[in-house]
mmCIF file with all atom_site columns, C-alpha atoms in Angstrom:
data_model
loop_
_atom_site.group_PDB
_atom_site.id
_atom_site.type_symbol
_atom_site.label_atom_id
_atom_site.label_alt_id
_atom_site.label_comp_id
_atom_site.label_asym_id
_atom_site.label_entity_id
_atom_site.label_seq_id
_atom_site.pdbx_PDB_ins_code
_atom_site.Cartn_x
_atom_site.Cartn_y
_atom_site.Cartn_z
_atom_site.occupancy
_atom_site.B_iso_or_equiv
_atom_site.pdbx_formal_charge
_atom_site.auth_seq_id
_atom_site.auth_comp_id
_atom_site.auth_asym_id
_atom_site.auth_atom_id
_atom_site.pdbx_PDB_model_num
ATOM 1   C CA . MET A 1 1   ? -16.518 48.995  -3.048  1.00 0.00 ? 29  MET A CA 1
ATOM 2   C CA . PHE A 1 2   ? -13.678 47.897  -0.780  1.00 0.00 ? 30  PHE A CA 1
ATOM 3   C CA . GLY A 1 3   ? -15.717 47.820  2.418   1.00 0.00 ? 31  GLY A CA 1
ATOM 4   C CA . LYS A 1 4   ? -18.065 44.871  1.854   1.00 0.00 ? 32  LYS A CA 1
ATOM 5   C CA . GLY A 1 5   ? -15.501 42.547  0.260   1.00 0.00 ? 33  GLY A CA 1
ATOM 6   C CA . LEU A 1 6   ? -12.818 43.479  2.773   1.00 0.00 ? 34  LEU A CA 1
ATOM 7   C CA . LEU A 1 7   ? -15.108 42.815  5.728   1.00 0.00 ? 35  LEU A CA 1
ATOM 8   C CA . LYS A 1 8   ? -16.209 39.479  4.292   1.00 0.00 ? 36  LYS A CA 1
ATOM 9   C CA . GLY A 1 9   ? -12.600 38.399  3.754   1.00 0.00 ? 37  GLY A CA 1
ATOM 10  C CA . LEU A 1 10  ? -11.548 39.522  7.229   1.00 0.00 ? 38  LEU A CA 1
ATOM 11  C CA . SER A 1 11  ? -14.464 37.665  8.814   1.00 0.00 ? 39  SER A CA 1
ATOM 12  C CA . ILE A 1 12  ? -13.315 34.424  7.183   1.00 0.00 ? 40  ILE A CA 1
ATOM 13  C CA . THR A 1 13  ? -9.739  35.076  8.317   1.00 0.00 ? 41  THR A CA 1
ATOM 14  C CA . ILE A 1 14  ? -10.794 35.732  11.914  1.00 0.00 ? 42  ILE A CA 1
ATOM 15  C CA . LYS A 1 15  ? -12.950 32.569  11.995  1.00 0.00 ? 43  LYS A CA 1
ATOM 16  C CA . ARG A 1 16  ? -9.988  30.486  10.805  1.00 0.00 ? 44  ARG A CA 1
ATOM 17  C CA . LEU A 1 17  ? -7.606  32.228  13.199  1.00 0.00 ? 45  LEU A CA 1
ATOM 18  C CA . TYR A 1 18  ? -9.588  31.334  16.304  1.00 0.00 ? 46  TYR A CA 1
ATOM 19  C CA . GLY A 1 19  ? -11.026 28.053  15.018  1.00 0.00 ? 47  GLY A CA 1
ATOM 20  C CA . PRO A 1 20  ? -9.541  24.565  15.354  1.00 0.00 ? 48  PRO A CA 1
ATOM 21  C CA . ASN A 1 21  ? -6.033  23.953  14.044  1.00 0.00 ? 49  ASN A CA 1
ATOM 22  C CA . LEU A 1 22  ? -6.141  22.178  10.676  1.00 0.00 ? 50  LEU A CA 1
ATOM 23  C CA . THR A 1 23  ? -2.398  21.672  10.266  1.00 0.00 ? 51  THR A CA 1
ATOM 24  C CA . GLU A 1 24  ? -1.001  18.180  10.913  1.00 0.00 ? 52  GLU A CA 1
ATOM 25  C CA . TYR A 1 25  ? 2.644   18.022  11.941  1.00 0.00 ? 53  TYR A CA 1
ATOM 26  C CA . TYR A 1 26  ? 3.413   15.005  9.771   1.00 0.00 ? 54  TYR A CA 1
ATOM 27  C CA . PRO A 1 27  ? 6.681   13.449  10.871  1.00 0.00 ? 55  PRO A CA 1
ATOM 28  C CA . GLU A 1 28  ? 5.839   13.736  14.563  1.00 0.00 ? 56  GLU A CA 1
ATOM 29  C CA . VAL A 1 29  ? 2.108   13.027  14.318  1.00 0.00 ? 57  VAL A CA 1
ATOM 30  C CA . LYS A 1 30  ? 1.024   10.287  11.918  1.00 0.00 ? 58  LYS A CA 1
ATOM 31  C CA . PRO A 1 31  ? -2.259  10.944  10.095  1.00 0.00 ? 59  PRO A CA 1
ATOM 32  C CA . ILE A 1 32  ? -5.284  8.770   10.790  1.00 0.00 ? 60  ILE A CA 1
ATOM 33  C CA . LEU A 1 33  ? -6.012  6.965   7.529   1.00 0.00 ? 61  LEU A CA 1
ATOM 34  C CA . PRO A 1 34  ? -9.413  5.759   6.355   1.00 0.00 ? 62  PRO A CA 1
ATOM 35  C CA . THR A 1 35  ? -9.894  1.992   6.611   1.00 0.00 ? 63  THR A CA 1
ATOM 36  C CA . ARG A 1 36  ? -9.946  1.525   2.834   1.00 0.00 ? 64  ARG A CA 1
ATOM 37  C CA . THR A 1 37  ? -6.683  3.340   2.162   1.00 0.00 ? 65  THR A CA 1
ATOM 38  C CA . ARG A 1 38  ? -4.588  1.532   -0.456  1.00 0.00 ? 66  ARG A CA 1
ATOM 39  C CA . SER A 1 39  ? -0.947  2.346   0.166   1.00 0.00 ? 67  SER A CA 1
ATOM 40  C CA . SER A 1 40  ? 1.138   -0.805  0.053   1.00 0.00 ? 68  SER A CA 1
ATOM 41  C CA . MET A 1 41  ? 1.049   -4.594  -0.341  1.00 0.00 ? 69  MET A CA 1
ATOM 42  C CA . VAL A 1 42  ? 1.852   -7.406  2.086   1.00 0.00 ? 70  VAL A CA 1
ATOM 43  C CA . LEU A 1 43  ? 2.262   -11.088 1.220   1.00 0.00 ? 71  LEU A CA 1
ATOM 44  C CA . GLU A 1 44  ? 1.799   -14.032 3.563   1.00 0.00 ? 72  GLU A CA 1
ATOM 45  C CA . PRO A 1 45  ? 4.024   -16.636 1.842   1.00 0.00 ? 73  PRO A CA 1
ATOM 46  C CA . GLU A 1 46  ? 2.700   -19.532 3.960   1.00 0.00 ? 74  GLU A CA 1
ATOM 47  C CA . LYS A 1 47  ? -0.772  -19.018 2.504   1.00 0.00 ? 75  LYS A CA 1
ATOM 48  C CA . CYS A 1 48  ? 0.329   -18.627 -1.133  1.00 0.00 ? 76  CYS A CA 1
ATOM 49  C CA . ILE A 1 49  ? -0.421  -21.684 -3.287  1.00 0.00 ? 77  ILE A CA 1
ATOM 50  C CA . SER A 1 50  ? 1.366   -20.304 -6.400  1.00 0.00 ? 78  SER A CA 1
ATOM 51  C CA . CYS A 1 51  ? -1.775  -20.482 -8.523  1.00 0.00 ? 79  CYS A CA 1
ATOM 52  C CA . GLY A 1 52  ? -0.884  -17.399 -10.593 1.00 0.00 ? 80  GLY A CA 1
ATOM 53  C CA . LEU A 1 53  ? -4.348  -15.823 -10.424 1.00 0.00 ? 81  LEU A CA 1
ATOM 54  C CA . CYS A 1 54  ? -2.836  -12.610 -9.060  1.00 0.00 ? 82  CYS A CA 1
ATOM 55  C CA . ILE A 1 55  ? -0.536  -12.413 -12.102 1.00 0.00 ? 83  ILE A CA 1
ATOM 56  C CA . ASN A 1 56  ? -3.477  -12.823 -14.480 1.00 0.00 ? 84  ASN A CA 1
ATOM 57  C CA . ALA A 1 57  ? -5.576  -10.236 -12.624 1.00 0.00 ? 85  ALA A CA 1
ATOM 58  C CA . CYS A 1 58  ? -2.887  -7.528  -12.593 1.00 0.00 ? 86  CYS A CA 1
ATOM 59  C CA . PRO A 1 59  ? -3.496  -5.000  -15.411 1.00 0.00 ? 87  PRO A CA 1
ATOM 60  C CA . ASN A 1 60  ? 0.154   -3.829  -15.466 1.00 0.00 ? 88  ASN A CA 1
ATOM 61  C CA . GLN A 1 61  ? 1.832   -7.235  -15.019 1.00 0.00 ? 89  GLN A CA 1
ATOM 62  C CA . VAL A 1 62  ? 3.883   -6.091  -12.029 1.00 0.00 ? 90  VAL A CA 1
ATOM 63  C CA . ILE A 1 63  ? 3.994   -9.507  -10.310 1.00 0.00 ? 91  ILE A CA 1
ATOM 64  C CA . ILE A 1 64  ? 6.733   -12.060 -11.015 1.00 0.00 ? 92  ILE A CA 1
ATOM 65  C CA . LEU A 1 65  ? 6.192   -15.391 -9.281  1.00 0.00 ? 93  LEU A CA 1
ATOM 66  C CA . THR A 1 66  ? 8.255   -18.579 -9.486  1.00 0.00 ? 94  THR A CA 1
ATOM 67  C CA . SER A 1 67  ? 7.404   -21.918 -7.933  1.00 0.00 ? 95  SER A CA 1
ATOM 68  C CA . GLU A 1 68  ? 8.593   -25.510 -7.872  1.00 0.00 ? 96  GLU A CA 1
ATOM 69  C CA . LYS A 1 69  ? 6.763   -28.763 -7.309  1.00 0.00 ? 97  LYS A CA 1
ATOM 70  C CA . ASP A 1 70  ? 7.540   -30.727 -4.172  1.00 0.00 ? 98  ASP A CA 1
ATOM 71  C CA . GLU A 1 71  ? 7.530   -34.521 -3.692  1.00 0.00 ? 99  GLU A CA 1
ATOM 72  C CA . LYS A 1 72  ? 3.716   -34.501 -3.419  1.00 0.00 ? 100 LYS A CA 1
ATOM 73  C CA . ASN A 1 73  ? 3.491   -32.752 -6.825  1.00 0.00 ? 101 ASN A CA 1
ATOM 74  C CA . LYS A 1 74  ? 2.239   -29.596 -5.095  1.00 0.00 ? 102 LYS A CA 1
ATOM 75  C CA . LYS A 1 75  ? 3.438   -26.113 -6.088  1.00 0.00 ? 103 LYS A CA 1
ATOM 76  C CA . VAL A 1 76  ? 5.679   -24.396 -3.538  1.00 0.00 ? 104 VAL A CA 1
ATOM 77  C CA . LEU A 1 77  ? 6.402   -20.665 -3.736  1.00 0.00 ? 105 LEU A CA 1
ATOM 78  C CA . GLN A 1 78  ? 10.060  -19.842 -4.445  1.00 0.00 ? 106 GLN A CA 1
ATOM 79  C CA . THR A 1 79  ? 10.123  -16.129 -5.329  1.00 0.00 ? 107 THR A CA 1
ATOM 80  C CA . TYR A 1 80  ? 7.496   -13.394 -5.392  1.00 0.00 ? 108 TYR A CA 1
ATOM 81  C CA . HIS A 1 81  ? 8.527   -9.988  -6.727  1.00 0.00 ? 109 HIS A CA 1
ATOM 82  C CA . MET A 1 82  ? 6.470   -6.867  -7.401  1.00 0.00 ? 110 MET A CA 1
ATOM 83  C CA . ASN A 1 83  ? 7.479   -3.785  -9.384  1.00 0.00 ? 111 ASN A CA 1
ATOM 84  C CA . MET A 1 84  ? 5.832   -1.139  -7.215  1.00 0.00 ? 112 MET A CA 1
ATOM 85  C CA . GLY A 1 85  ? 6.909   1.605   -9.618  1.00 0.00 ? 113 GLY A CA 1
ATOM 86  C CA . ARG A 1 86  ? 4.277   0.323   -12.042 1.00 0.00 ? 114 ARG A CA 1
ATOM 87  C CA . CYS A 1 87  ? 1.679   -0.875  -9.516  1.00 0.00 ? 115 CYS A CA 1
ATOM 88  C CA . LEU A 1 88  ? -1.619  1.032   -9.501  1.00 0.00 ? 116 LEU A CA 1
ATOM 89  C CA . LEU A 1 89  ? -2.635  -0.322  -6.076  1.00 0.00 ? 117 LEU A CA 1
ATOM 90  C CA . CYS A 1 90  ? -5.971  -1.193  -7.652  1.00 0.00 ? 118 CYS A CA 1
ATOM 91  C CA . GLY A 1 91  ? -6.386  -4.310  -5.512  1.00 0.00 ? 119 GLY A CA 1
ATOM 92  C CA . LEU A 1 92  ? -7.376  -6.655  -8.342  1.00 0.00 ? 120 LEU A CA 1
ATOM 93  C CA . CYS A 1 93  ? -4.607  -9.083  -7.371  1.00 0.00 ? 121 CYS A CA 1
ATOM 94  C CA . THR A 1 94  ? -5.843  -9.213  -3.778  1.00 0.00 ? 122 THR A CA 1
ATOM 95  C CA . GLU A 1 95  ? -9.386  -9.906  -4.941  1.00 0.00 ? 123 GLU A CA 1
ATOM 96  C CA . ALA A 1 96  ? -8.205  -12.700 -7.242  1.00 0.00 ? 124 ALA A CA 1
ATOM 97  C CA . CYS A 1 97  ? -6.191  -14.487 -4.534  1.00 0.00 ? 125 CYS A CA 1
ATOM 98  C CA . PRO A 1 98  ? -8.231  -17.509 -3.344  1.00 0.00 ? 126 PRO A CA 1
ATOM 99  C CA . THR A 1 99  ? -6.283  -17.883 -0.072  1.00 0.00 ? 127 THR A CA 1
ATOM 100 C CA . LYS A 1 100 ? -6.025  -14.139 0.712   1.00 0.00 ? 128 LYS A CA 1
ATOM 101 C CA . ALA A 1 101 ? -2.226  -14.386 0.849   1.00 0.00 ? 129 ALA A CA 1
ATOM 102 C CA . LEU A 1 102 ? -1.814  -10.951 -0.752  1.00 0.00 ? 130 LEU A CA 1
ATOM 103 C CA . LYS A 1 103 ? -3.274  -7.974  1.111   1.00 0.00 ? 131 LYS A CA 1
ATOM 104 C CA . LEU A 1 104 ? -3.397  -4.210  0.842   1.00 0.00 ? 132 LEU A CA 1
ATOM 105 C CA . CYS A 1 105 ? -2.092  -2.474  3.953   1.00 0.00 ? 133 CYS A CA 1
ATOM 106 C CA . GLN A 1 106 ? -1.877  1.094   5.228   1.00 0.00 ? 134 GLN A CA 1
ATOM 107 C CA . VAL A 1 107 ? 1.880   1.618   5.040   1.00 0.00 ? 135 VAL A CA 1
ATOM 108 C CA . TYR A 1 108 ? 2.215   4.849   3.066   1.00 0.00 ? 136 TYR A CA 1
ATOM 109 C CA . GLU A 1 109 ? 5.886   5.791   3.471   1.00 0.00 ? 137 GLU A CA 1
ATOM 110 C CA . ASN A 1 110 ? 7.131   4.154   0.278   1.00 0.00 ? 138 ASN A CA 1
ATOM 111 C CA . ALA A 1 111 ? 9.343   6.915   -1.143  1.00 0.00 ? 139 ALA A CA 1
ATOM 112 C CA . VAL A 1 112 ? 12.770  5.793   -2.390  1.00 0.00 ? 140 VAL A CA 1
ATOM 113 C CA . TYR A 1 113 ? 15.756  7.457   -4.040  1.00 0.00 ? 141 TYR A CA 1
ATOM 114 C CA . HIS A 1 114 ? 16.467  4.841   -6.717  1.00 0.00 ? 142 HIS A CA 1
ATOM 115 C CA . ARG A 1 115 ? 14.082  3.077   -9.067  1.00 0.00 ? 143 ARG A CA 1
ATOM 116 C CA . GLN A 1 116 ? 15.653  -0.314  -8.294  1.00 0.00 ? 144 GLN A CA 1
ATOM 117 C CA . GLU A 1 117 ? 14.358  -0.015  -4.730  1.00 0.00 ? 145 GLU A CA 1
ATOM 118 C CA . LEU A 1 118 ? 10.800  -0.232  -6.089  1.00 0.00 ? 146 LEU A CA 1
ATOM 119 C CA . LEU A 1 119 ? 11.381  -3.863  -7.090  1.00 0.00 ? 147 LEU A CA 1
ATOM 120 C CA . TRP A 1 120 ? 10.101  -5.519  -3.920  1.00 0.00 ? 148 TRP A CA 1
ATOM 121 C CA . ASP A 1 121 ? 10.925  -9.052  -2.839  1.00 0.00 ? 149 ASP A CA 1
ATOM 122 C CA . MET A 1 122 ? 7.631   -9.771  -1.128  1.00 0.00 ? 150 MET A CA 1
ATOM 123 C CA . ILE A 1 123 ? 8.899   -12.826 0.758   1.00 0.00 ? 151 ILE A CA 1
ATOM 124 C CA . ALA A 1 124 ? 11.725  -10.800 2.331   1.00 0.00 ? 152 ALA A CA 1
ATOM 125 C CA . ARG A 1 125 ? 9.301   -7.962  3.159   1.00 0.00 ? 153 ARG A CA 1
ATOM 126 C CA . SER A 1 126 ? 6.898   -10.398 4.809   1.00 0.00 ? 154 SER A CA 1
ATOM 127 C CA . LYS A 1 127 ? 9.632   -11.409 7.244   1.00 0.00 ? 155 LYS A CA 1
ATOM 128 C CA . GLN A 1 128 ? 9.947   -7.740  8.275   1.00 0.00 ? 156 GLN A CA 1
ATOM 129 C CA . ALA A 1 129 ? 6.194   -7.175  8.422   1.00 0.00 ? 157 ALA A CA 1
ATOM 130 C CA . ASN A 1 130 ? 3.750   -7.346  11.255  1.00 0.00 ? 158 ASN A CA 1
ATOM 131 C CA . ILE A 1 131 ? 1.057   -8.786  8.995   1.00 0.00 ? 159 ILE A CA 1
ATOM 132 C CA . SER A 1 132 ? -1.752  -8.895  11.532  1.00 0.00 ? 160 SER A CA 1
ATOM 133 C CA . SER A 1 133 ? -1.643  -5.131  12.050  1.00 0.00 ? 161 SER A CA 1
ATOM 134 C CA . GLY A 1 134 ? -0.799  -4.363  8.415   1.00 0.00 ? 162 GLY A CA 1
ATOM 135 C CA . LYS A 1 135 ? 2.363   -2.468  9.297   1.00 0.00 ? 163 LYS A CA 1
ATOM 136 C CA . VAL A 1 136 ? 5.738   -3.008  7.675   1.00 0.00 ? 164 VAL A CA 1
ATOM 137 C CA . GLU A 1 137 ? 8.790   -1.922  9.629   1.00 0.00 ? 165 GLU A CA 1
#
């Protein structure tokens, strides 16, 4: 009764003991993420034409965008805020953007202590970001 089950359990334990290490030491070694990982958003303000399609596409209405018209009667982006506490990271806003100014990136360390820190000023974050590599510092 105990012999067969015990031997089967011990065989699994011994295989795992001498097999490859599955533990990742997270803070020291960063995990390799799949290419389609949706972890954060990055805005390229120079590309944004303030059309508002991203606002209409967002199911949770997390995007707040303000713009003004310049002397050529063209919209110029003034502010772009996102409430990341309510964002699903579904990517519908990035798909709706005709100029691809809004992108999903692989920055996954987004934990904060206060809810107010989840209200992101995307223009200020873009100045800190290395947009080509998709990494925000």
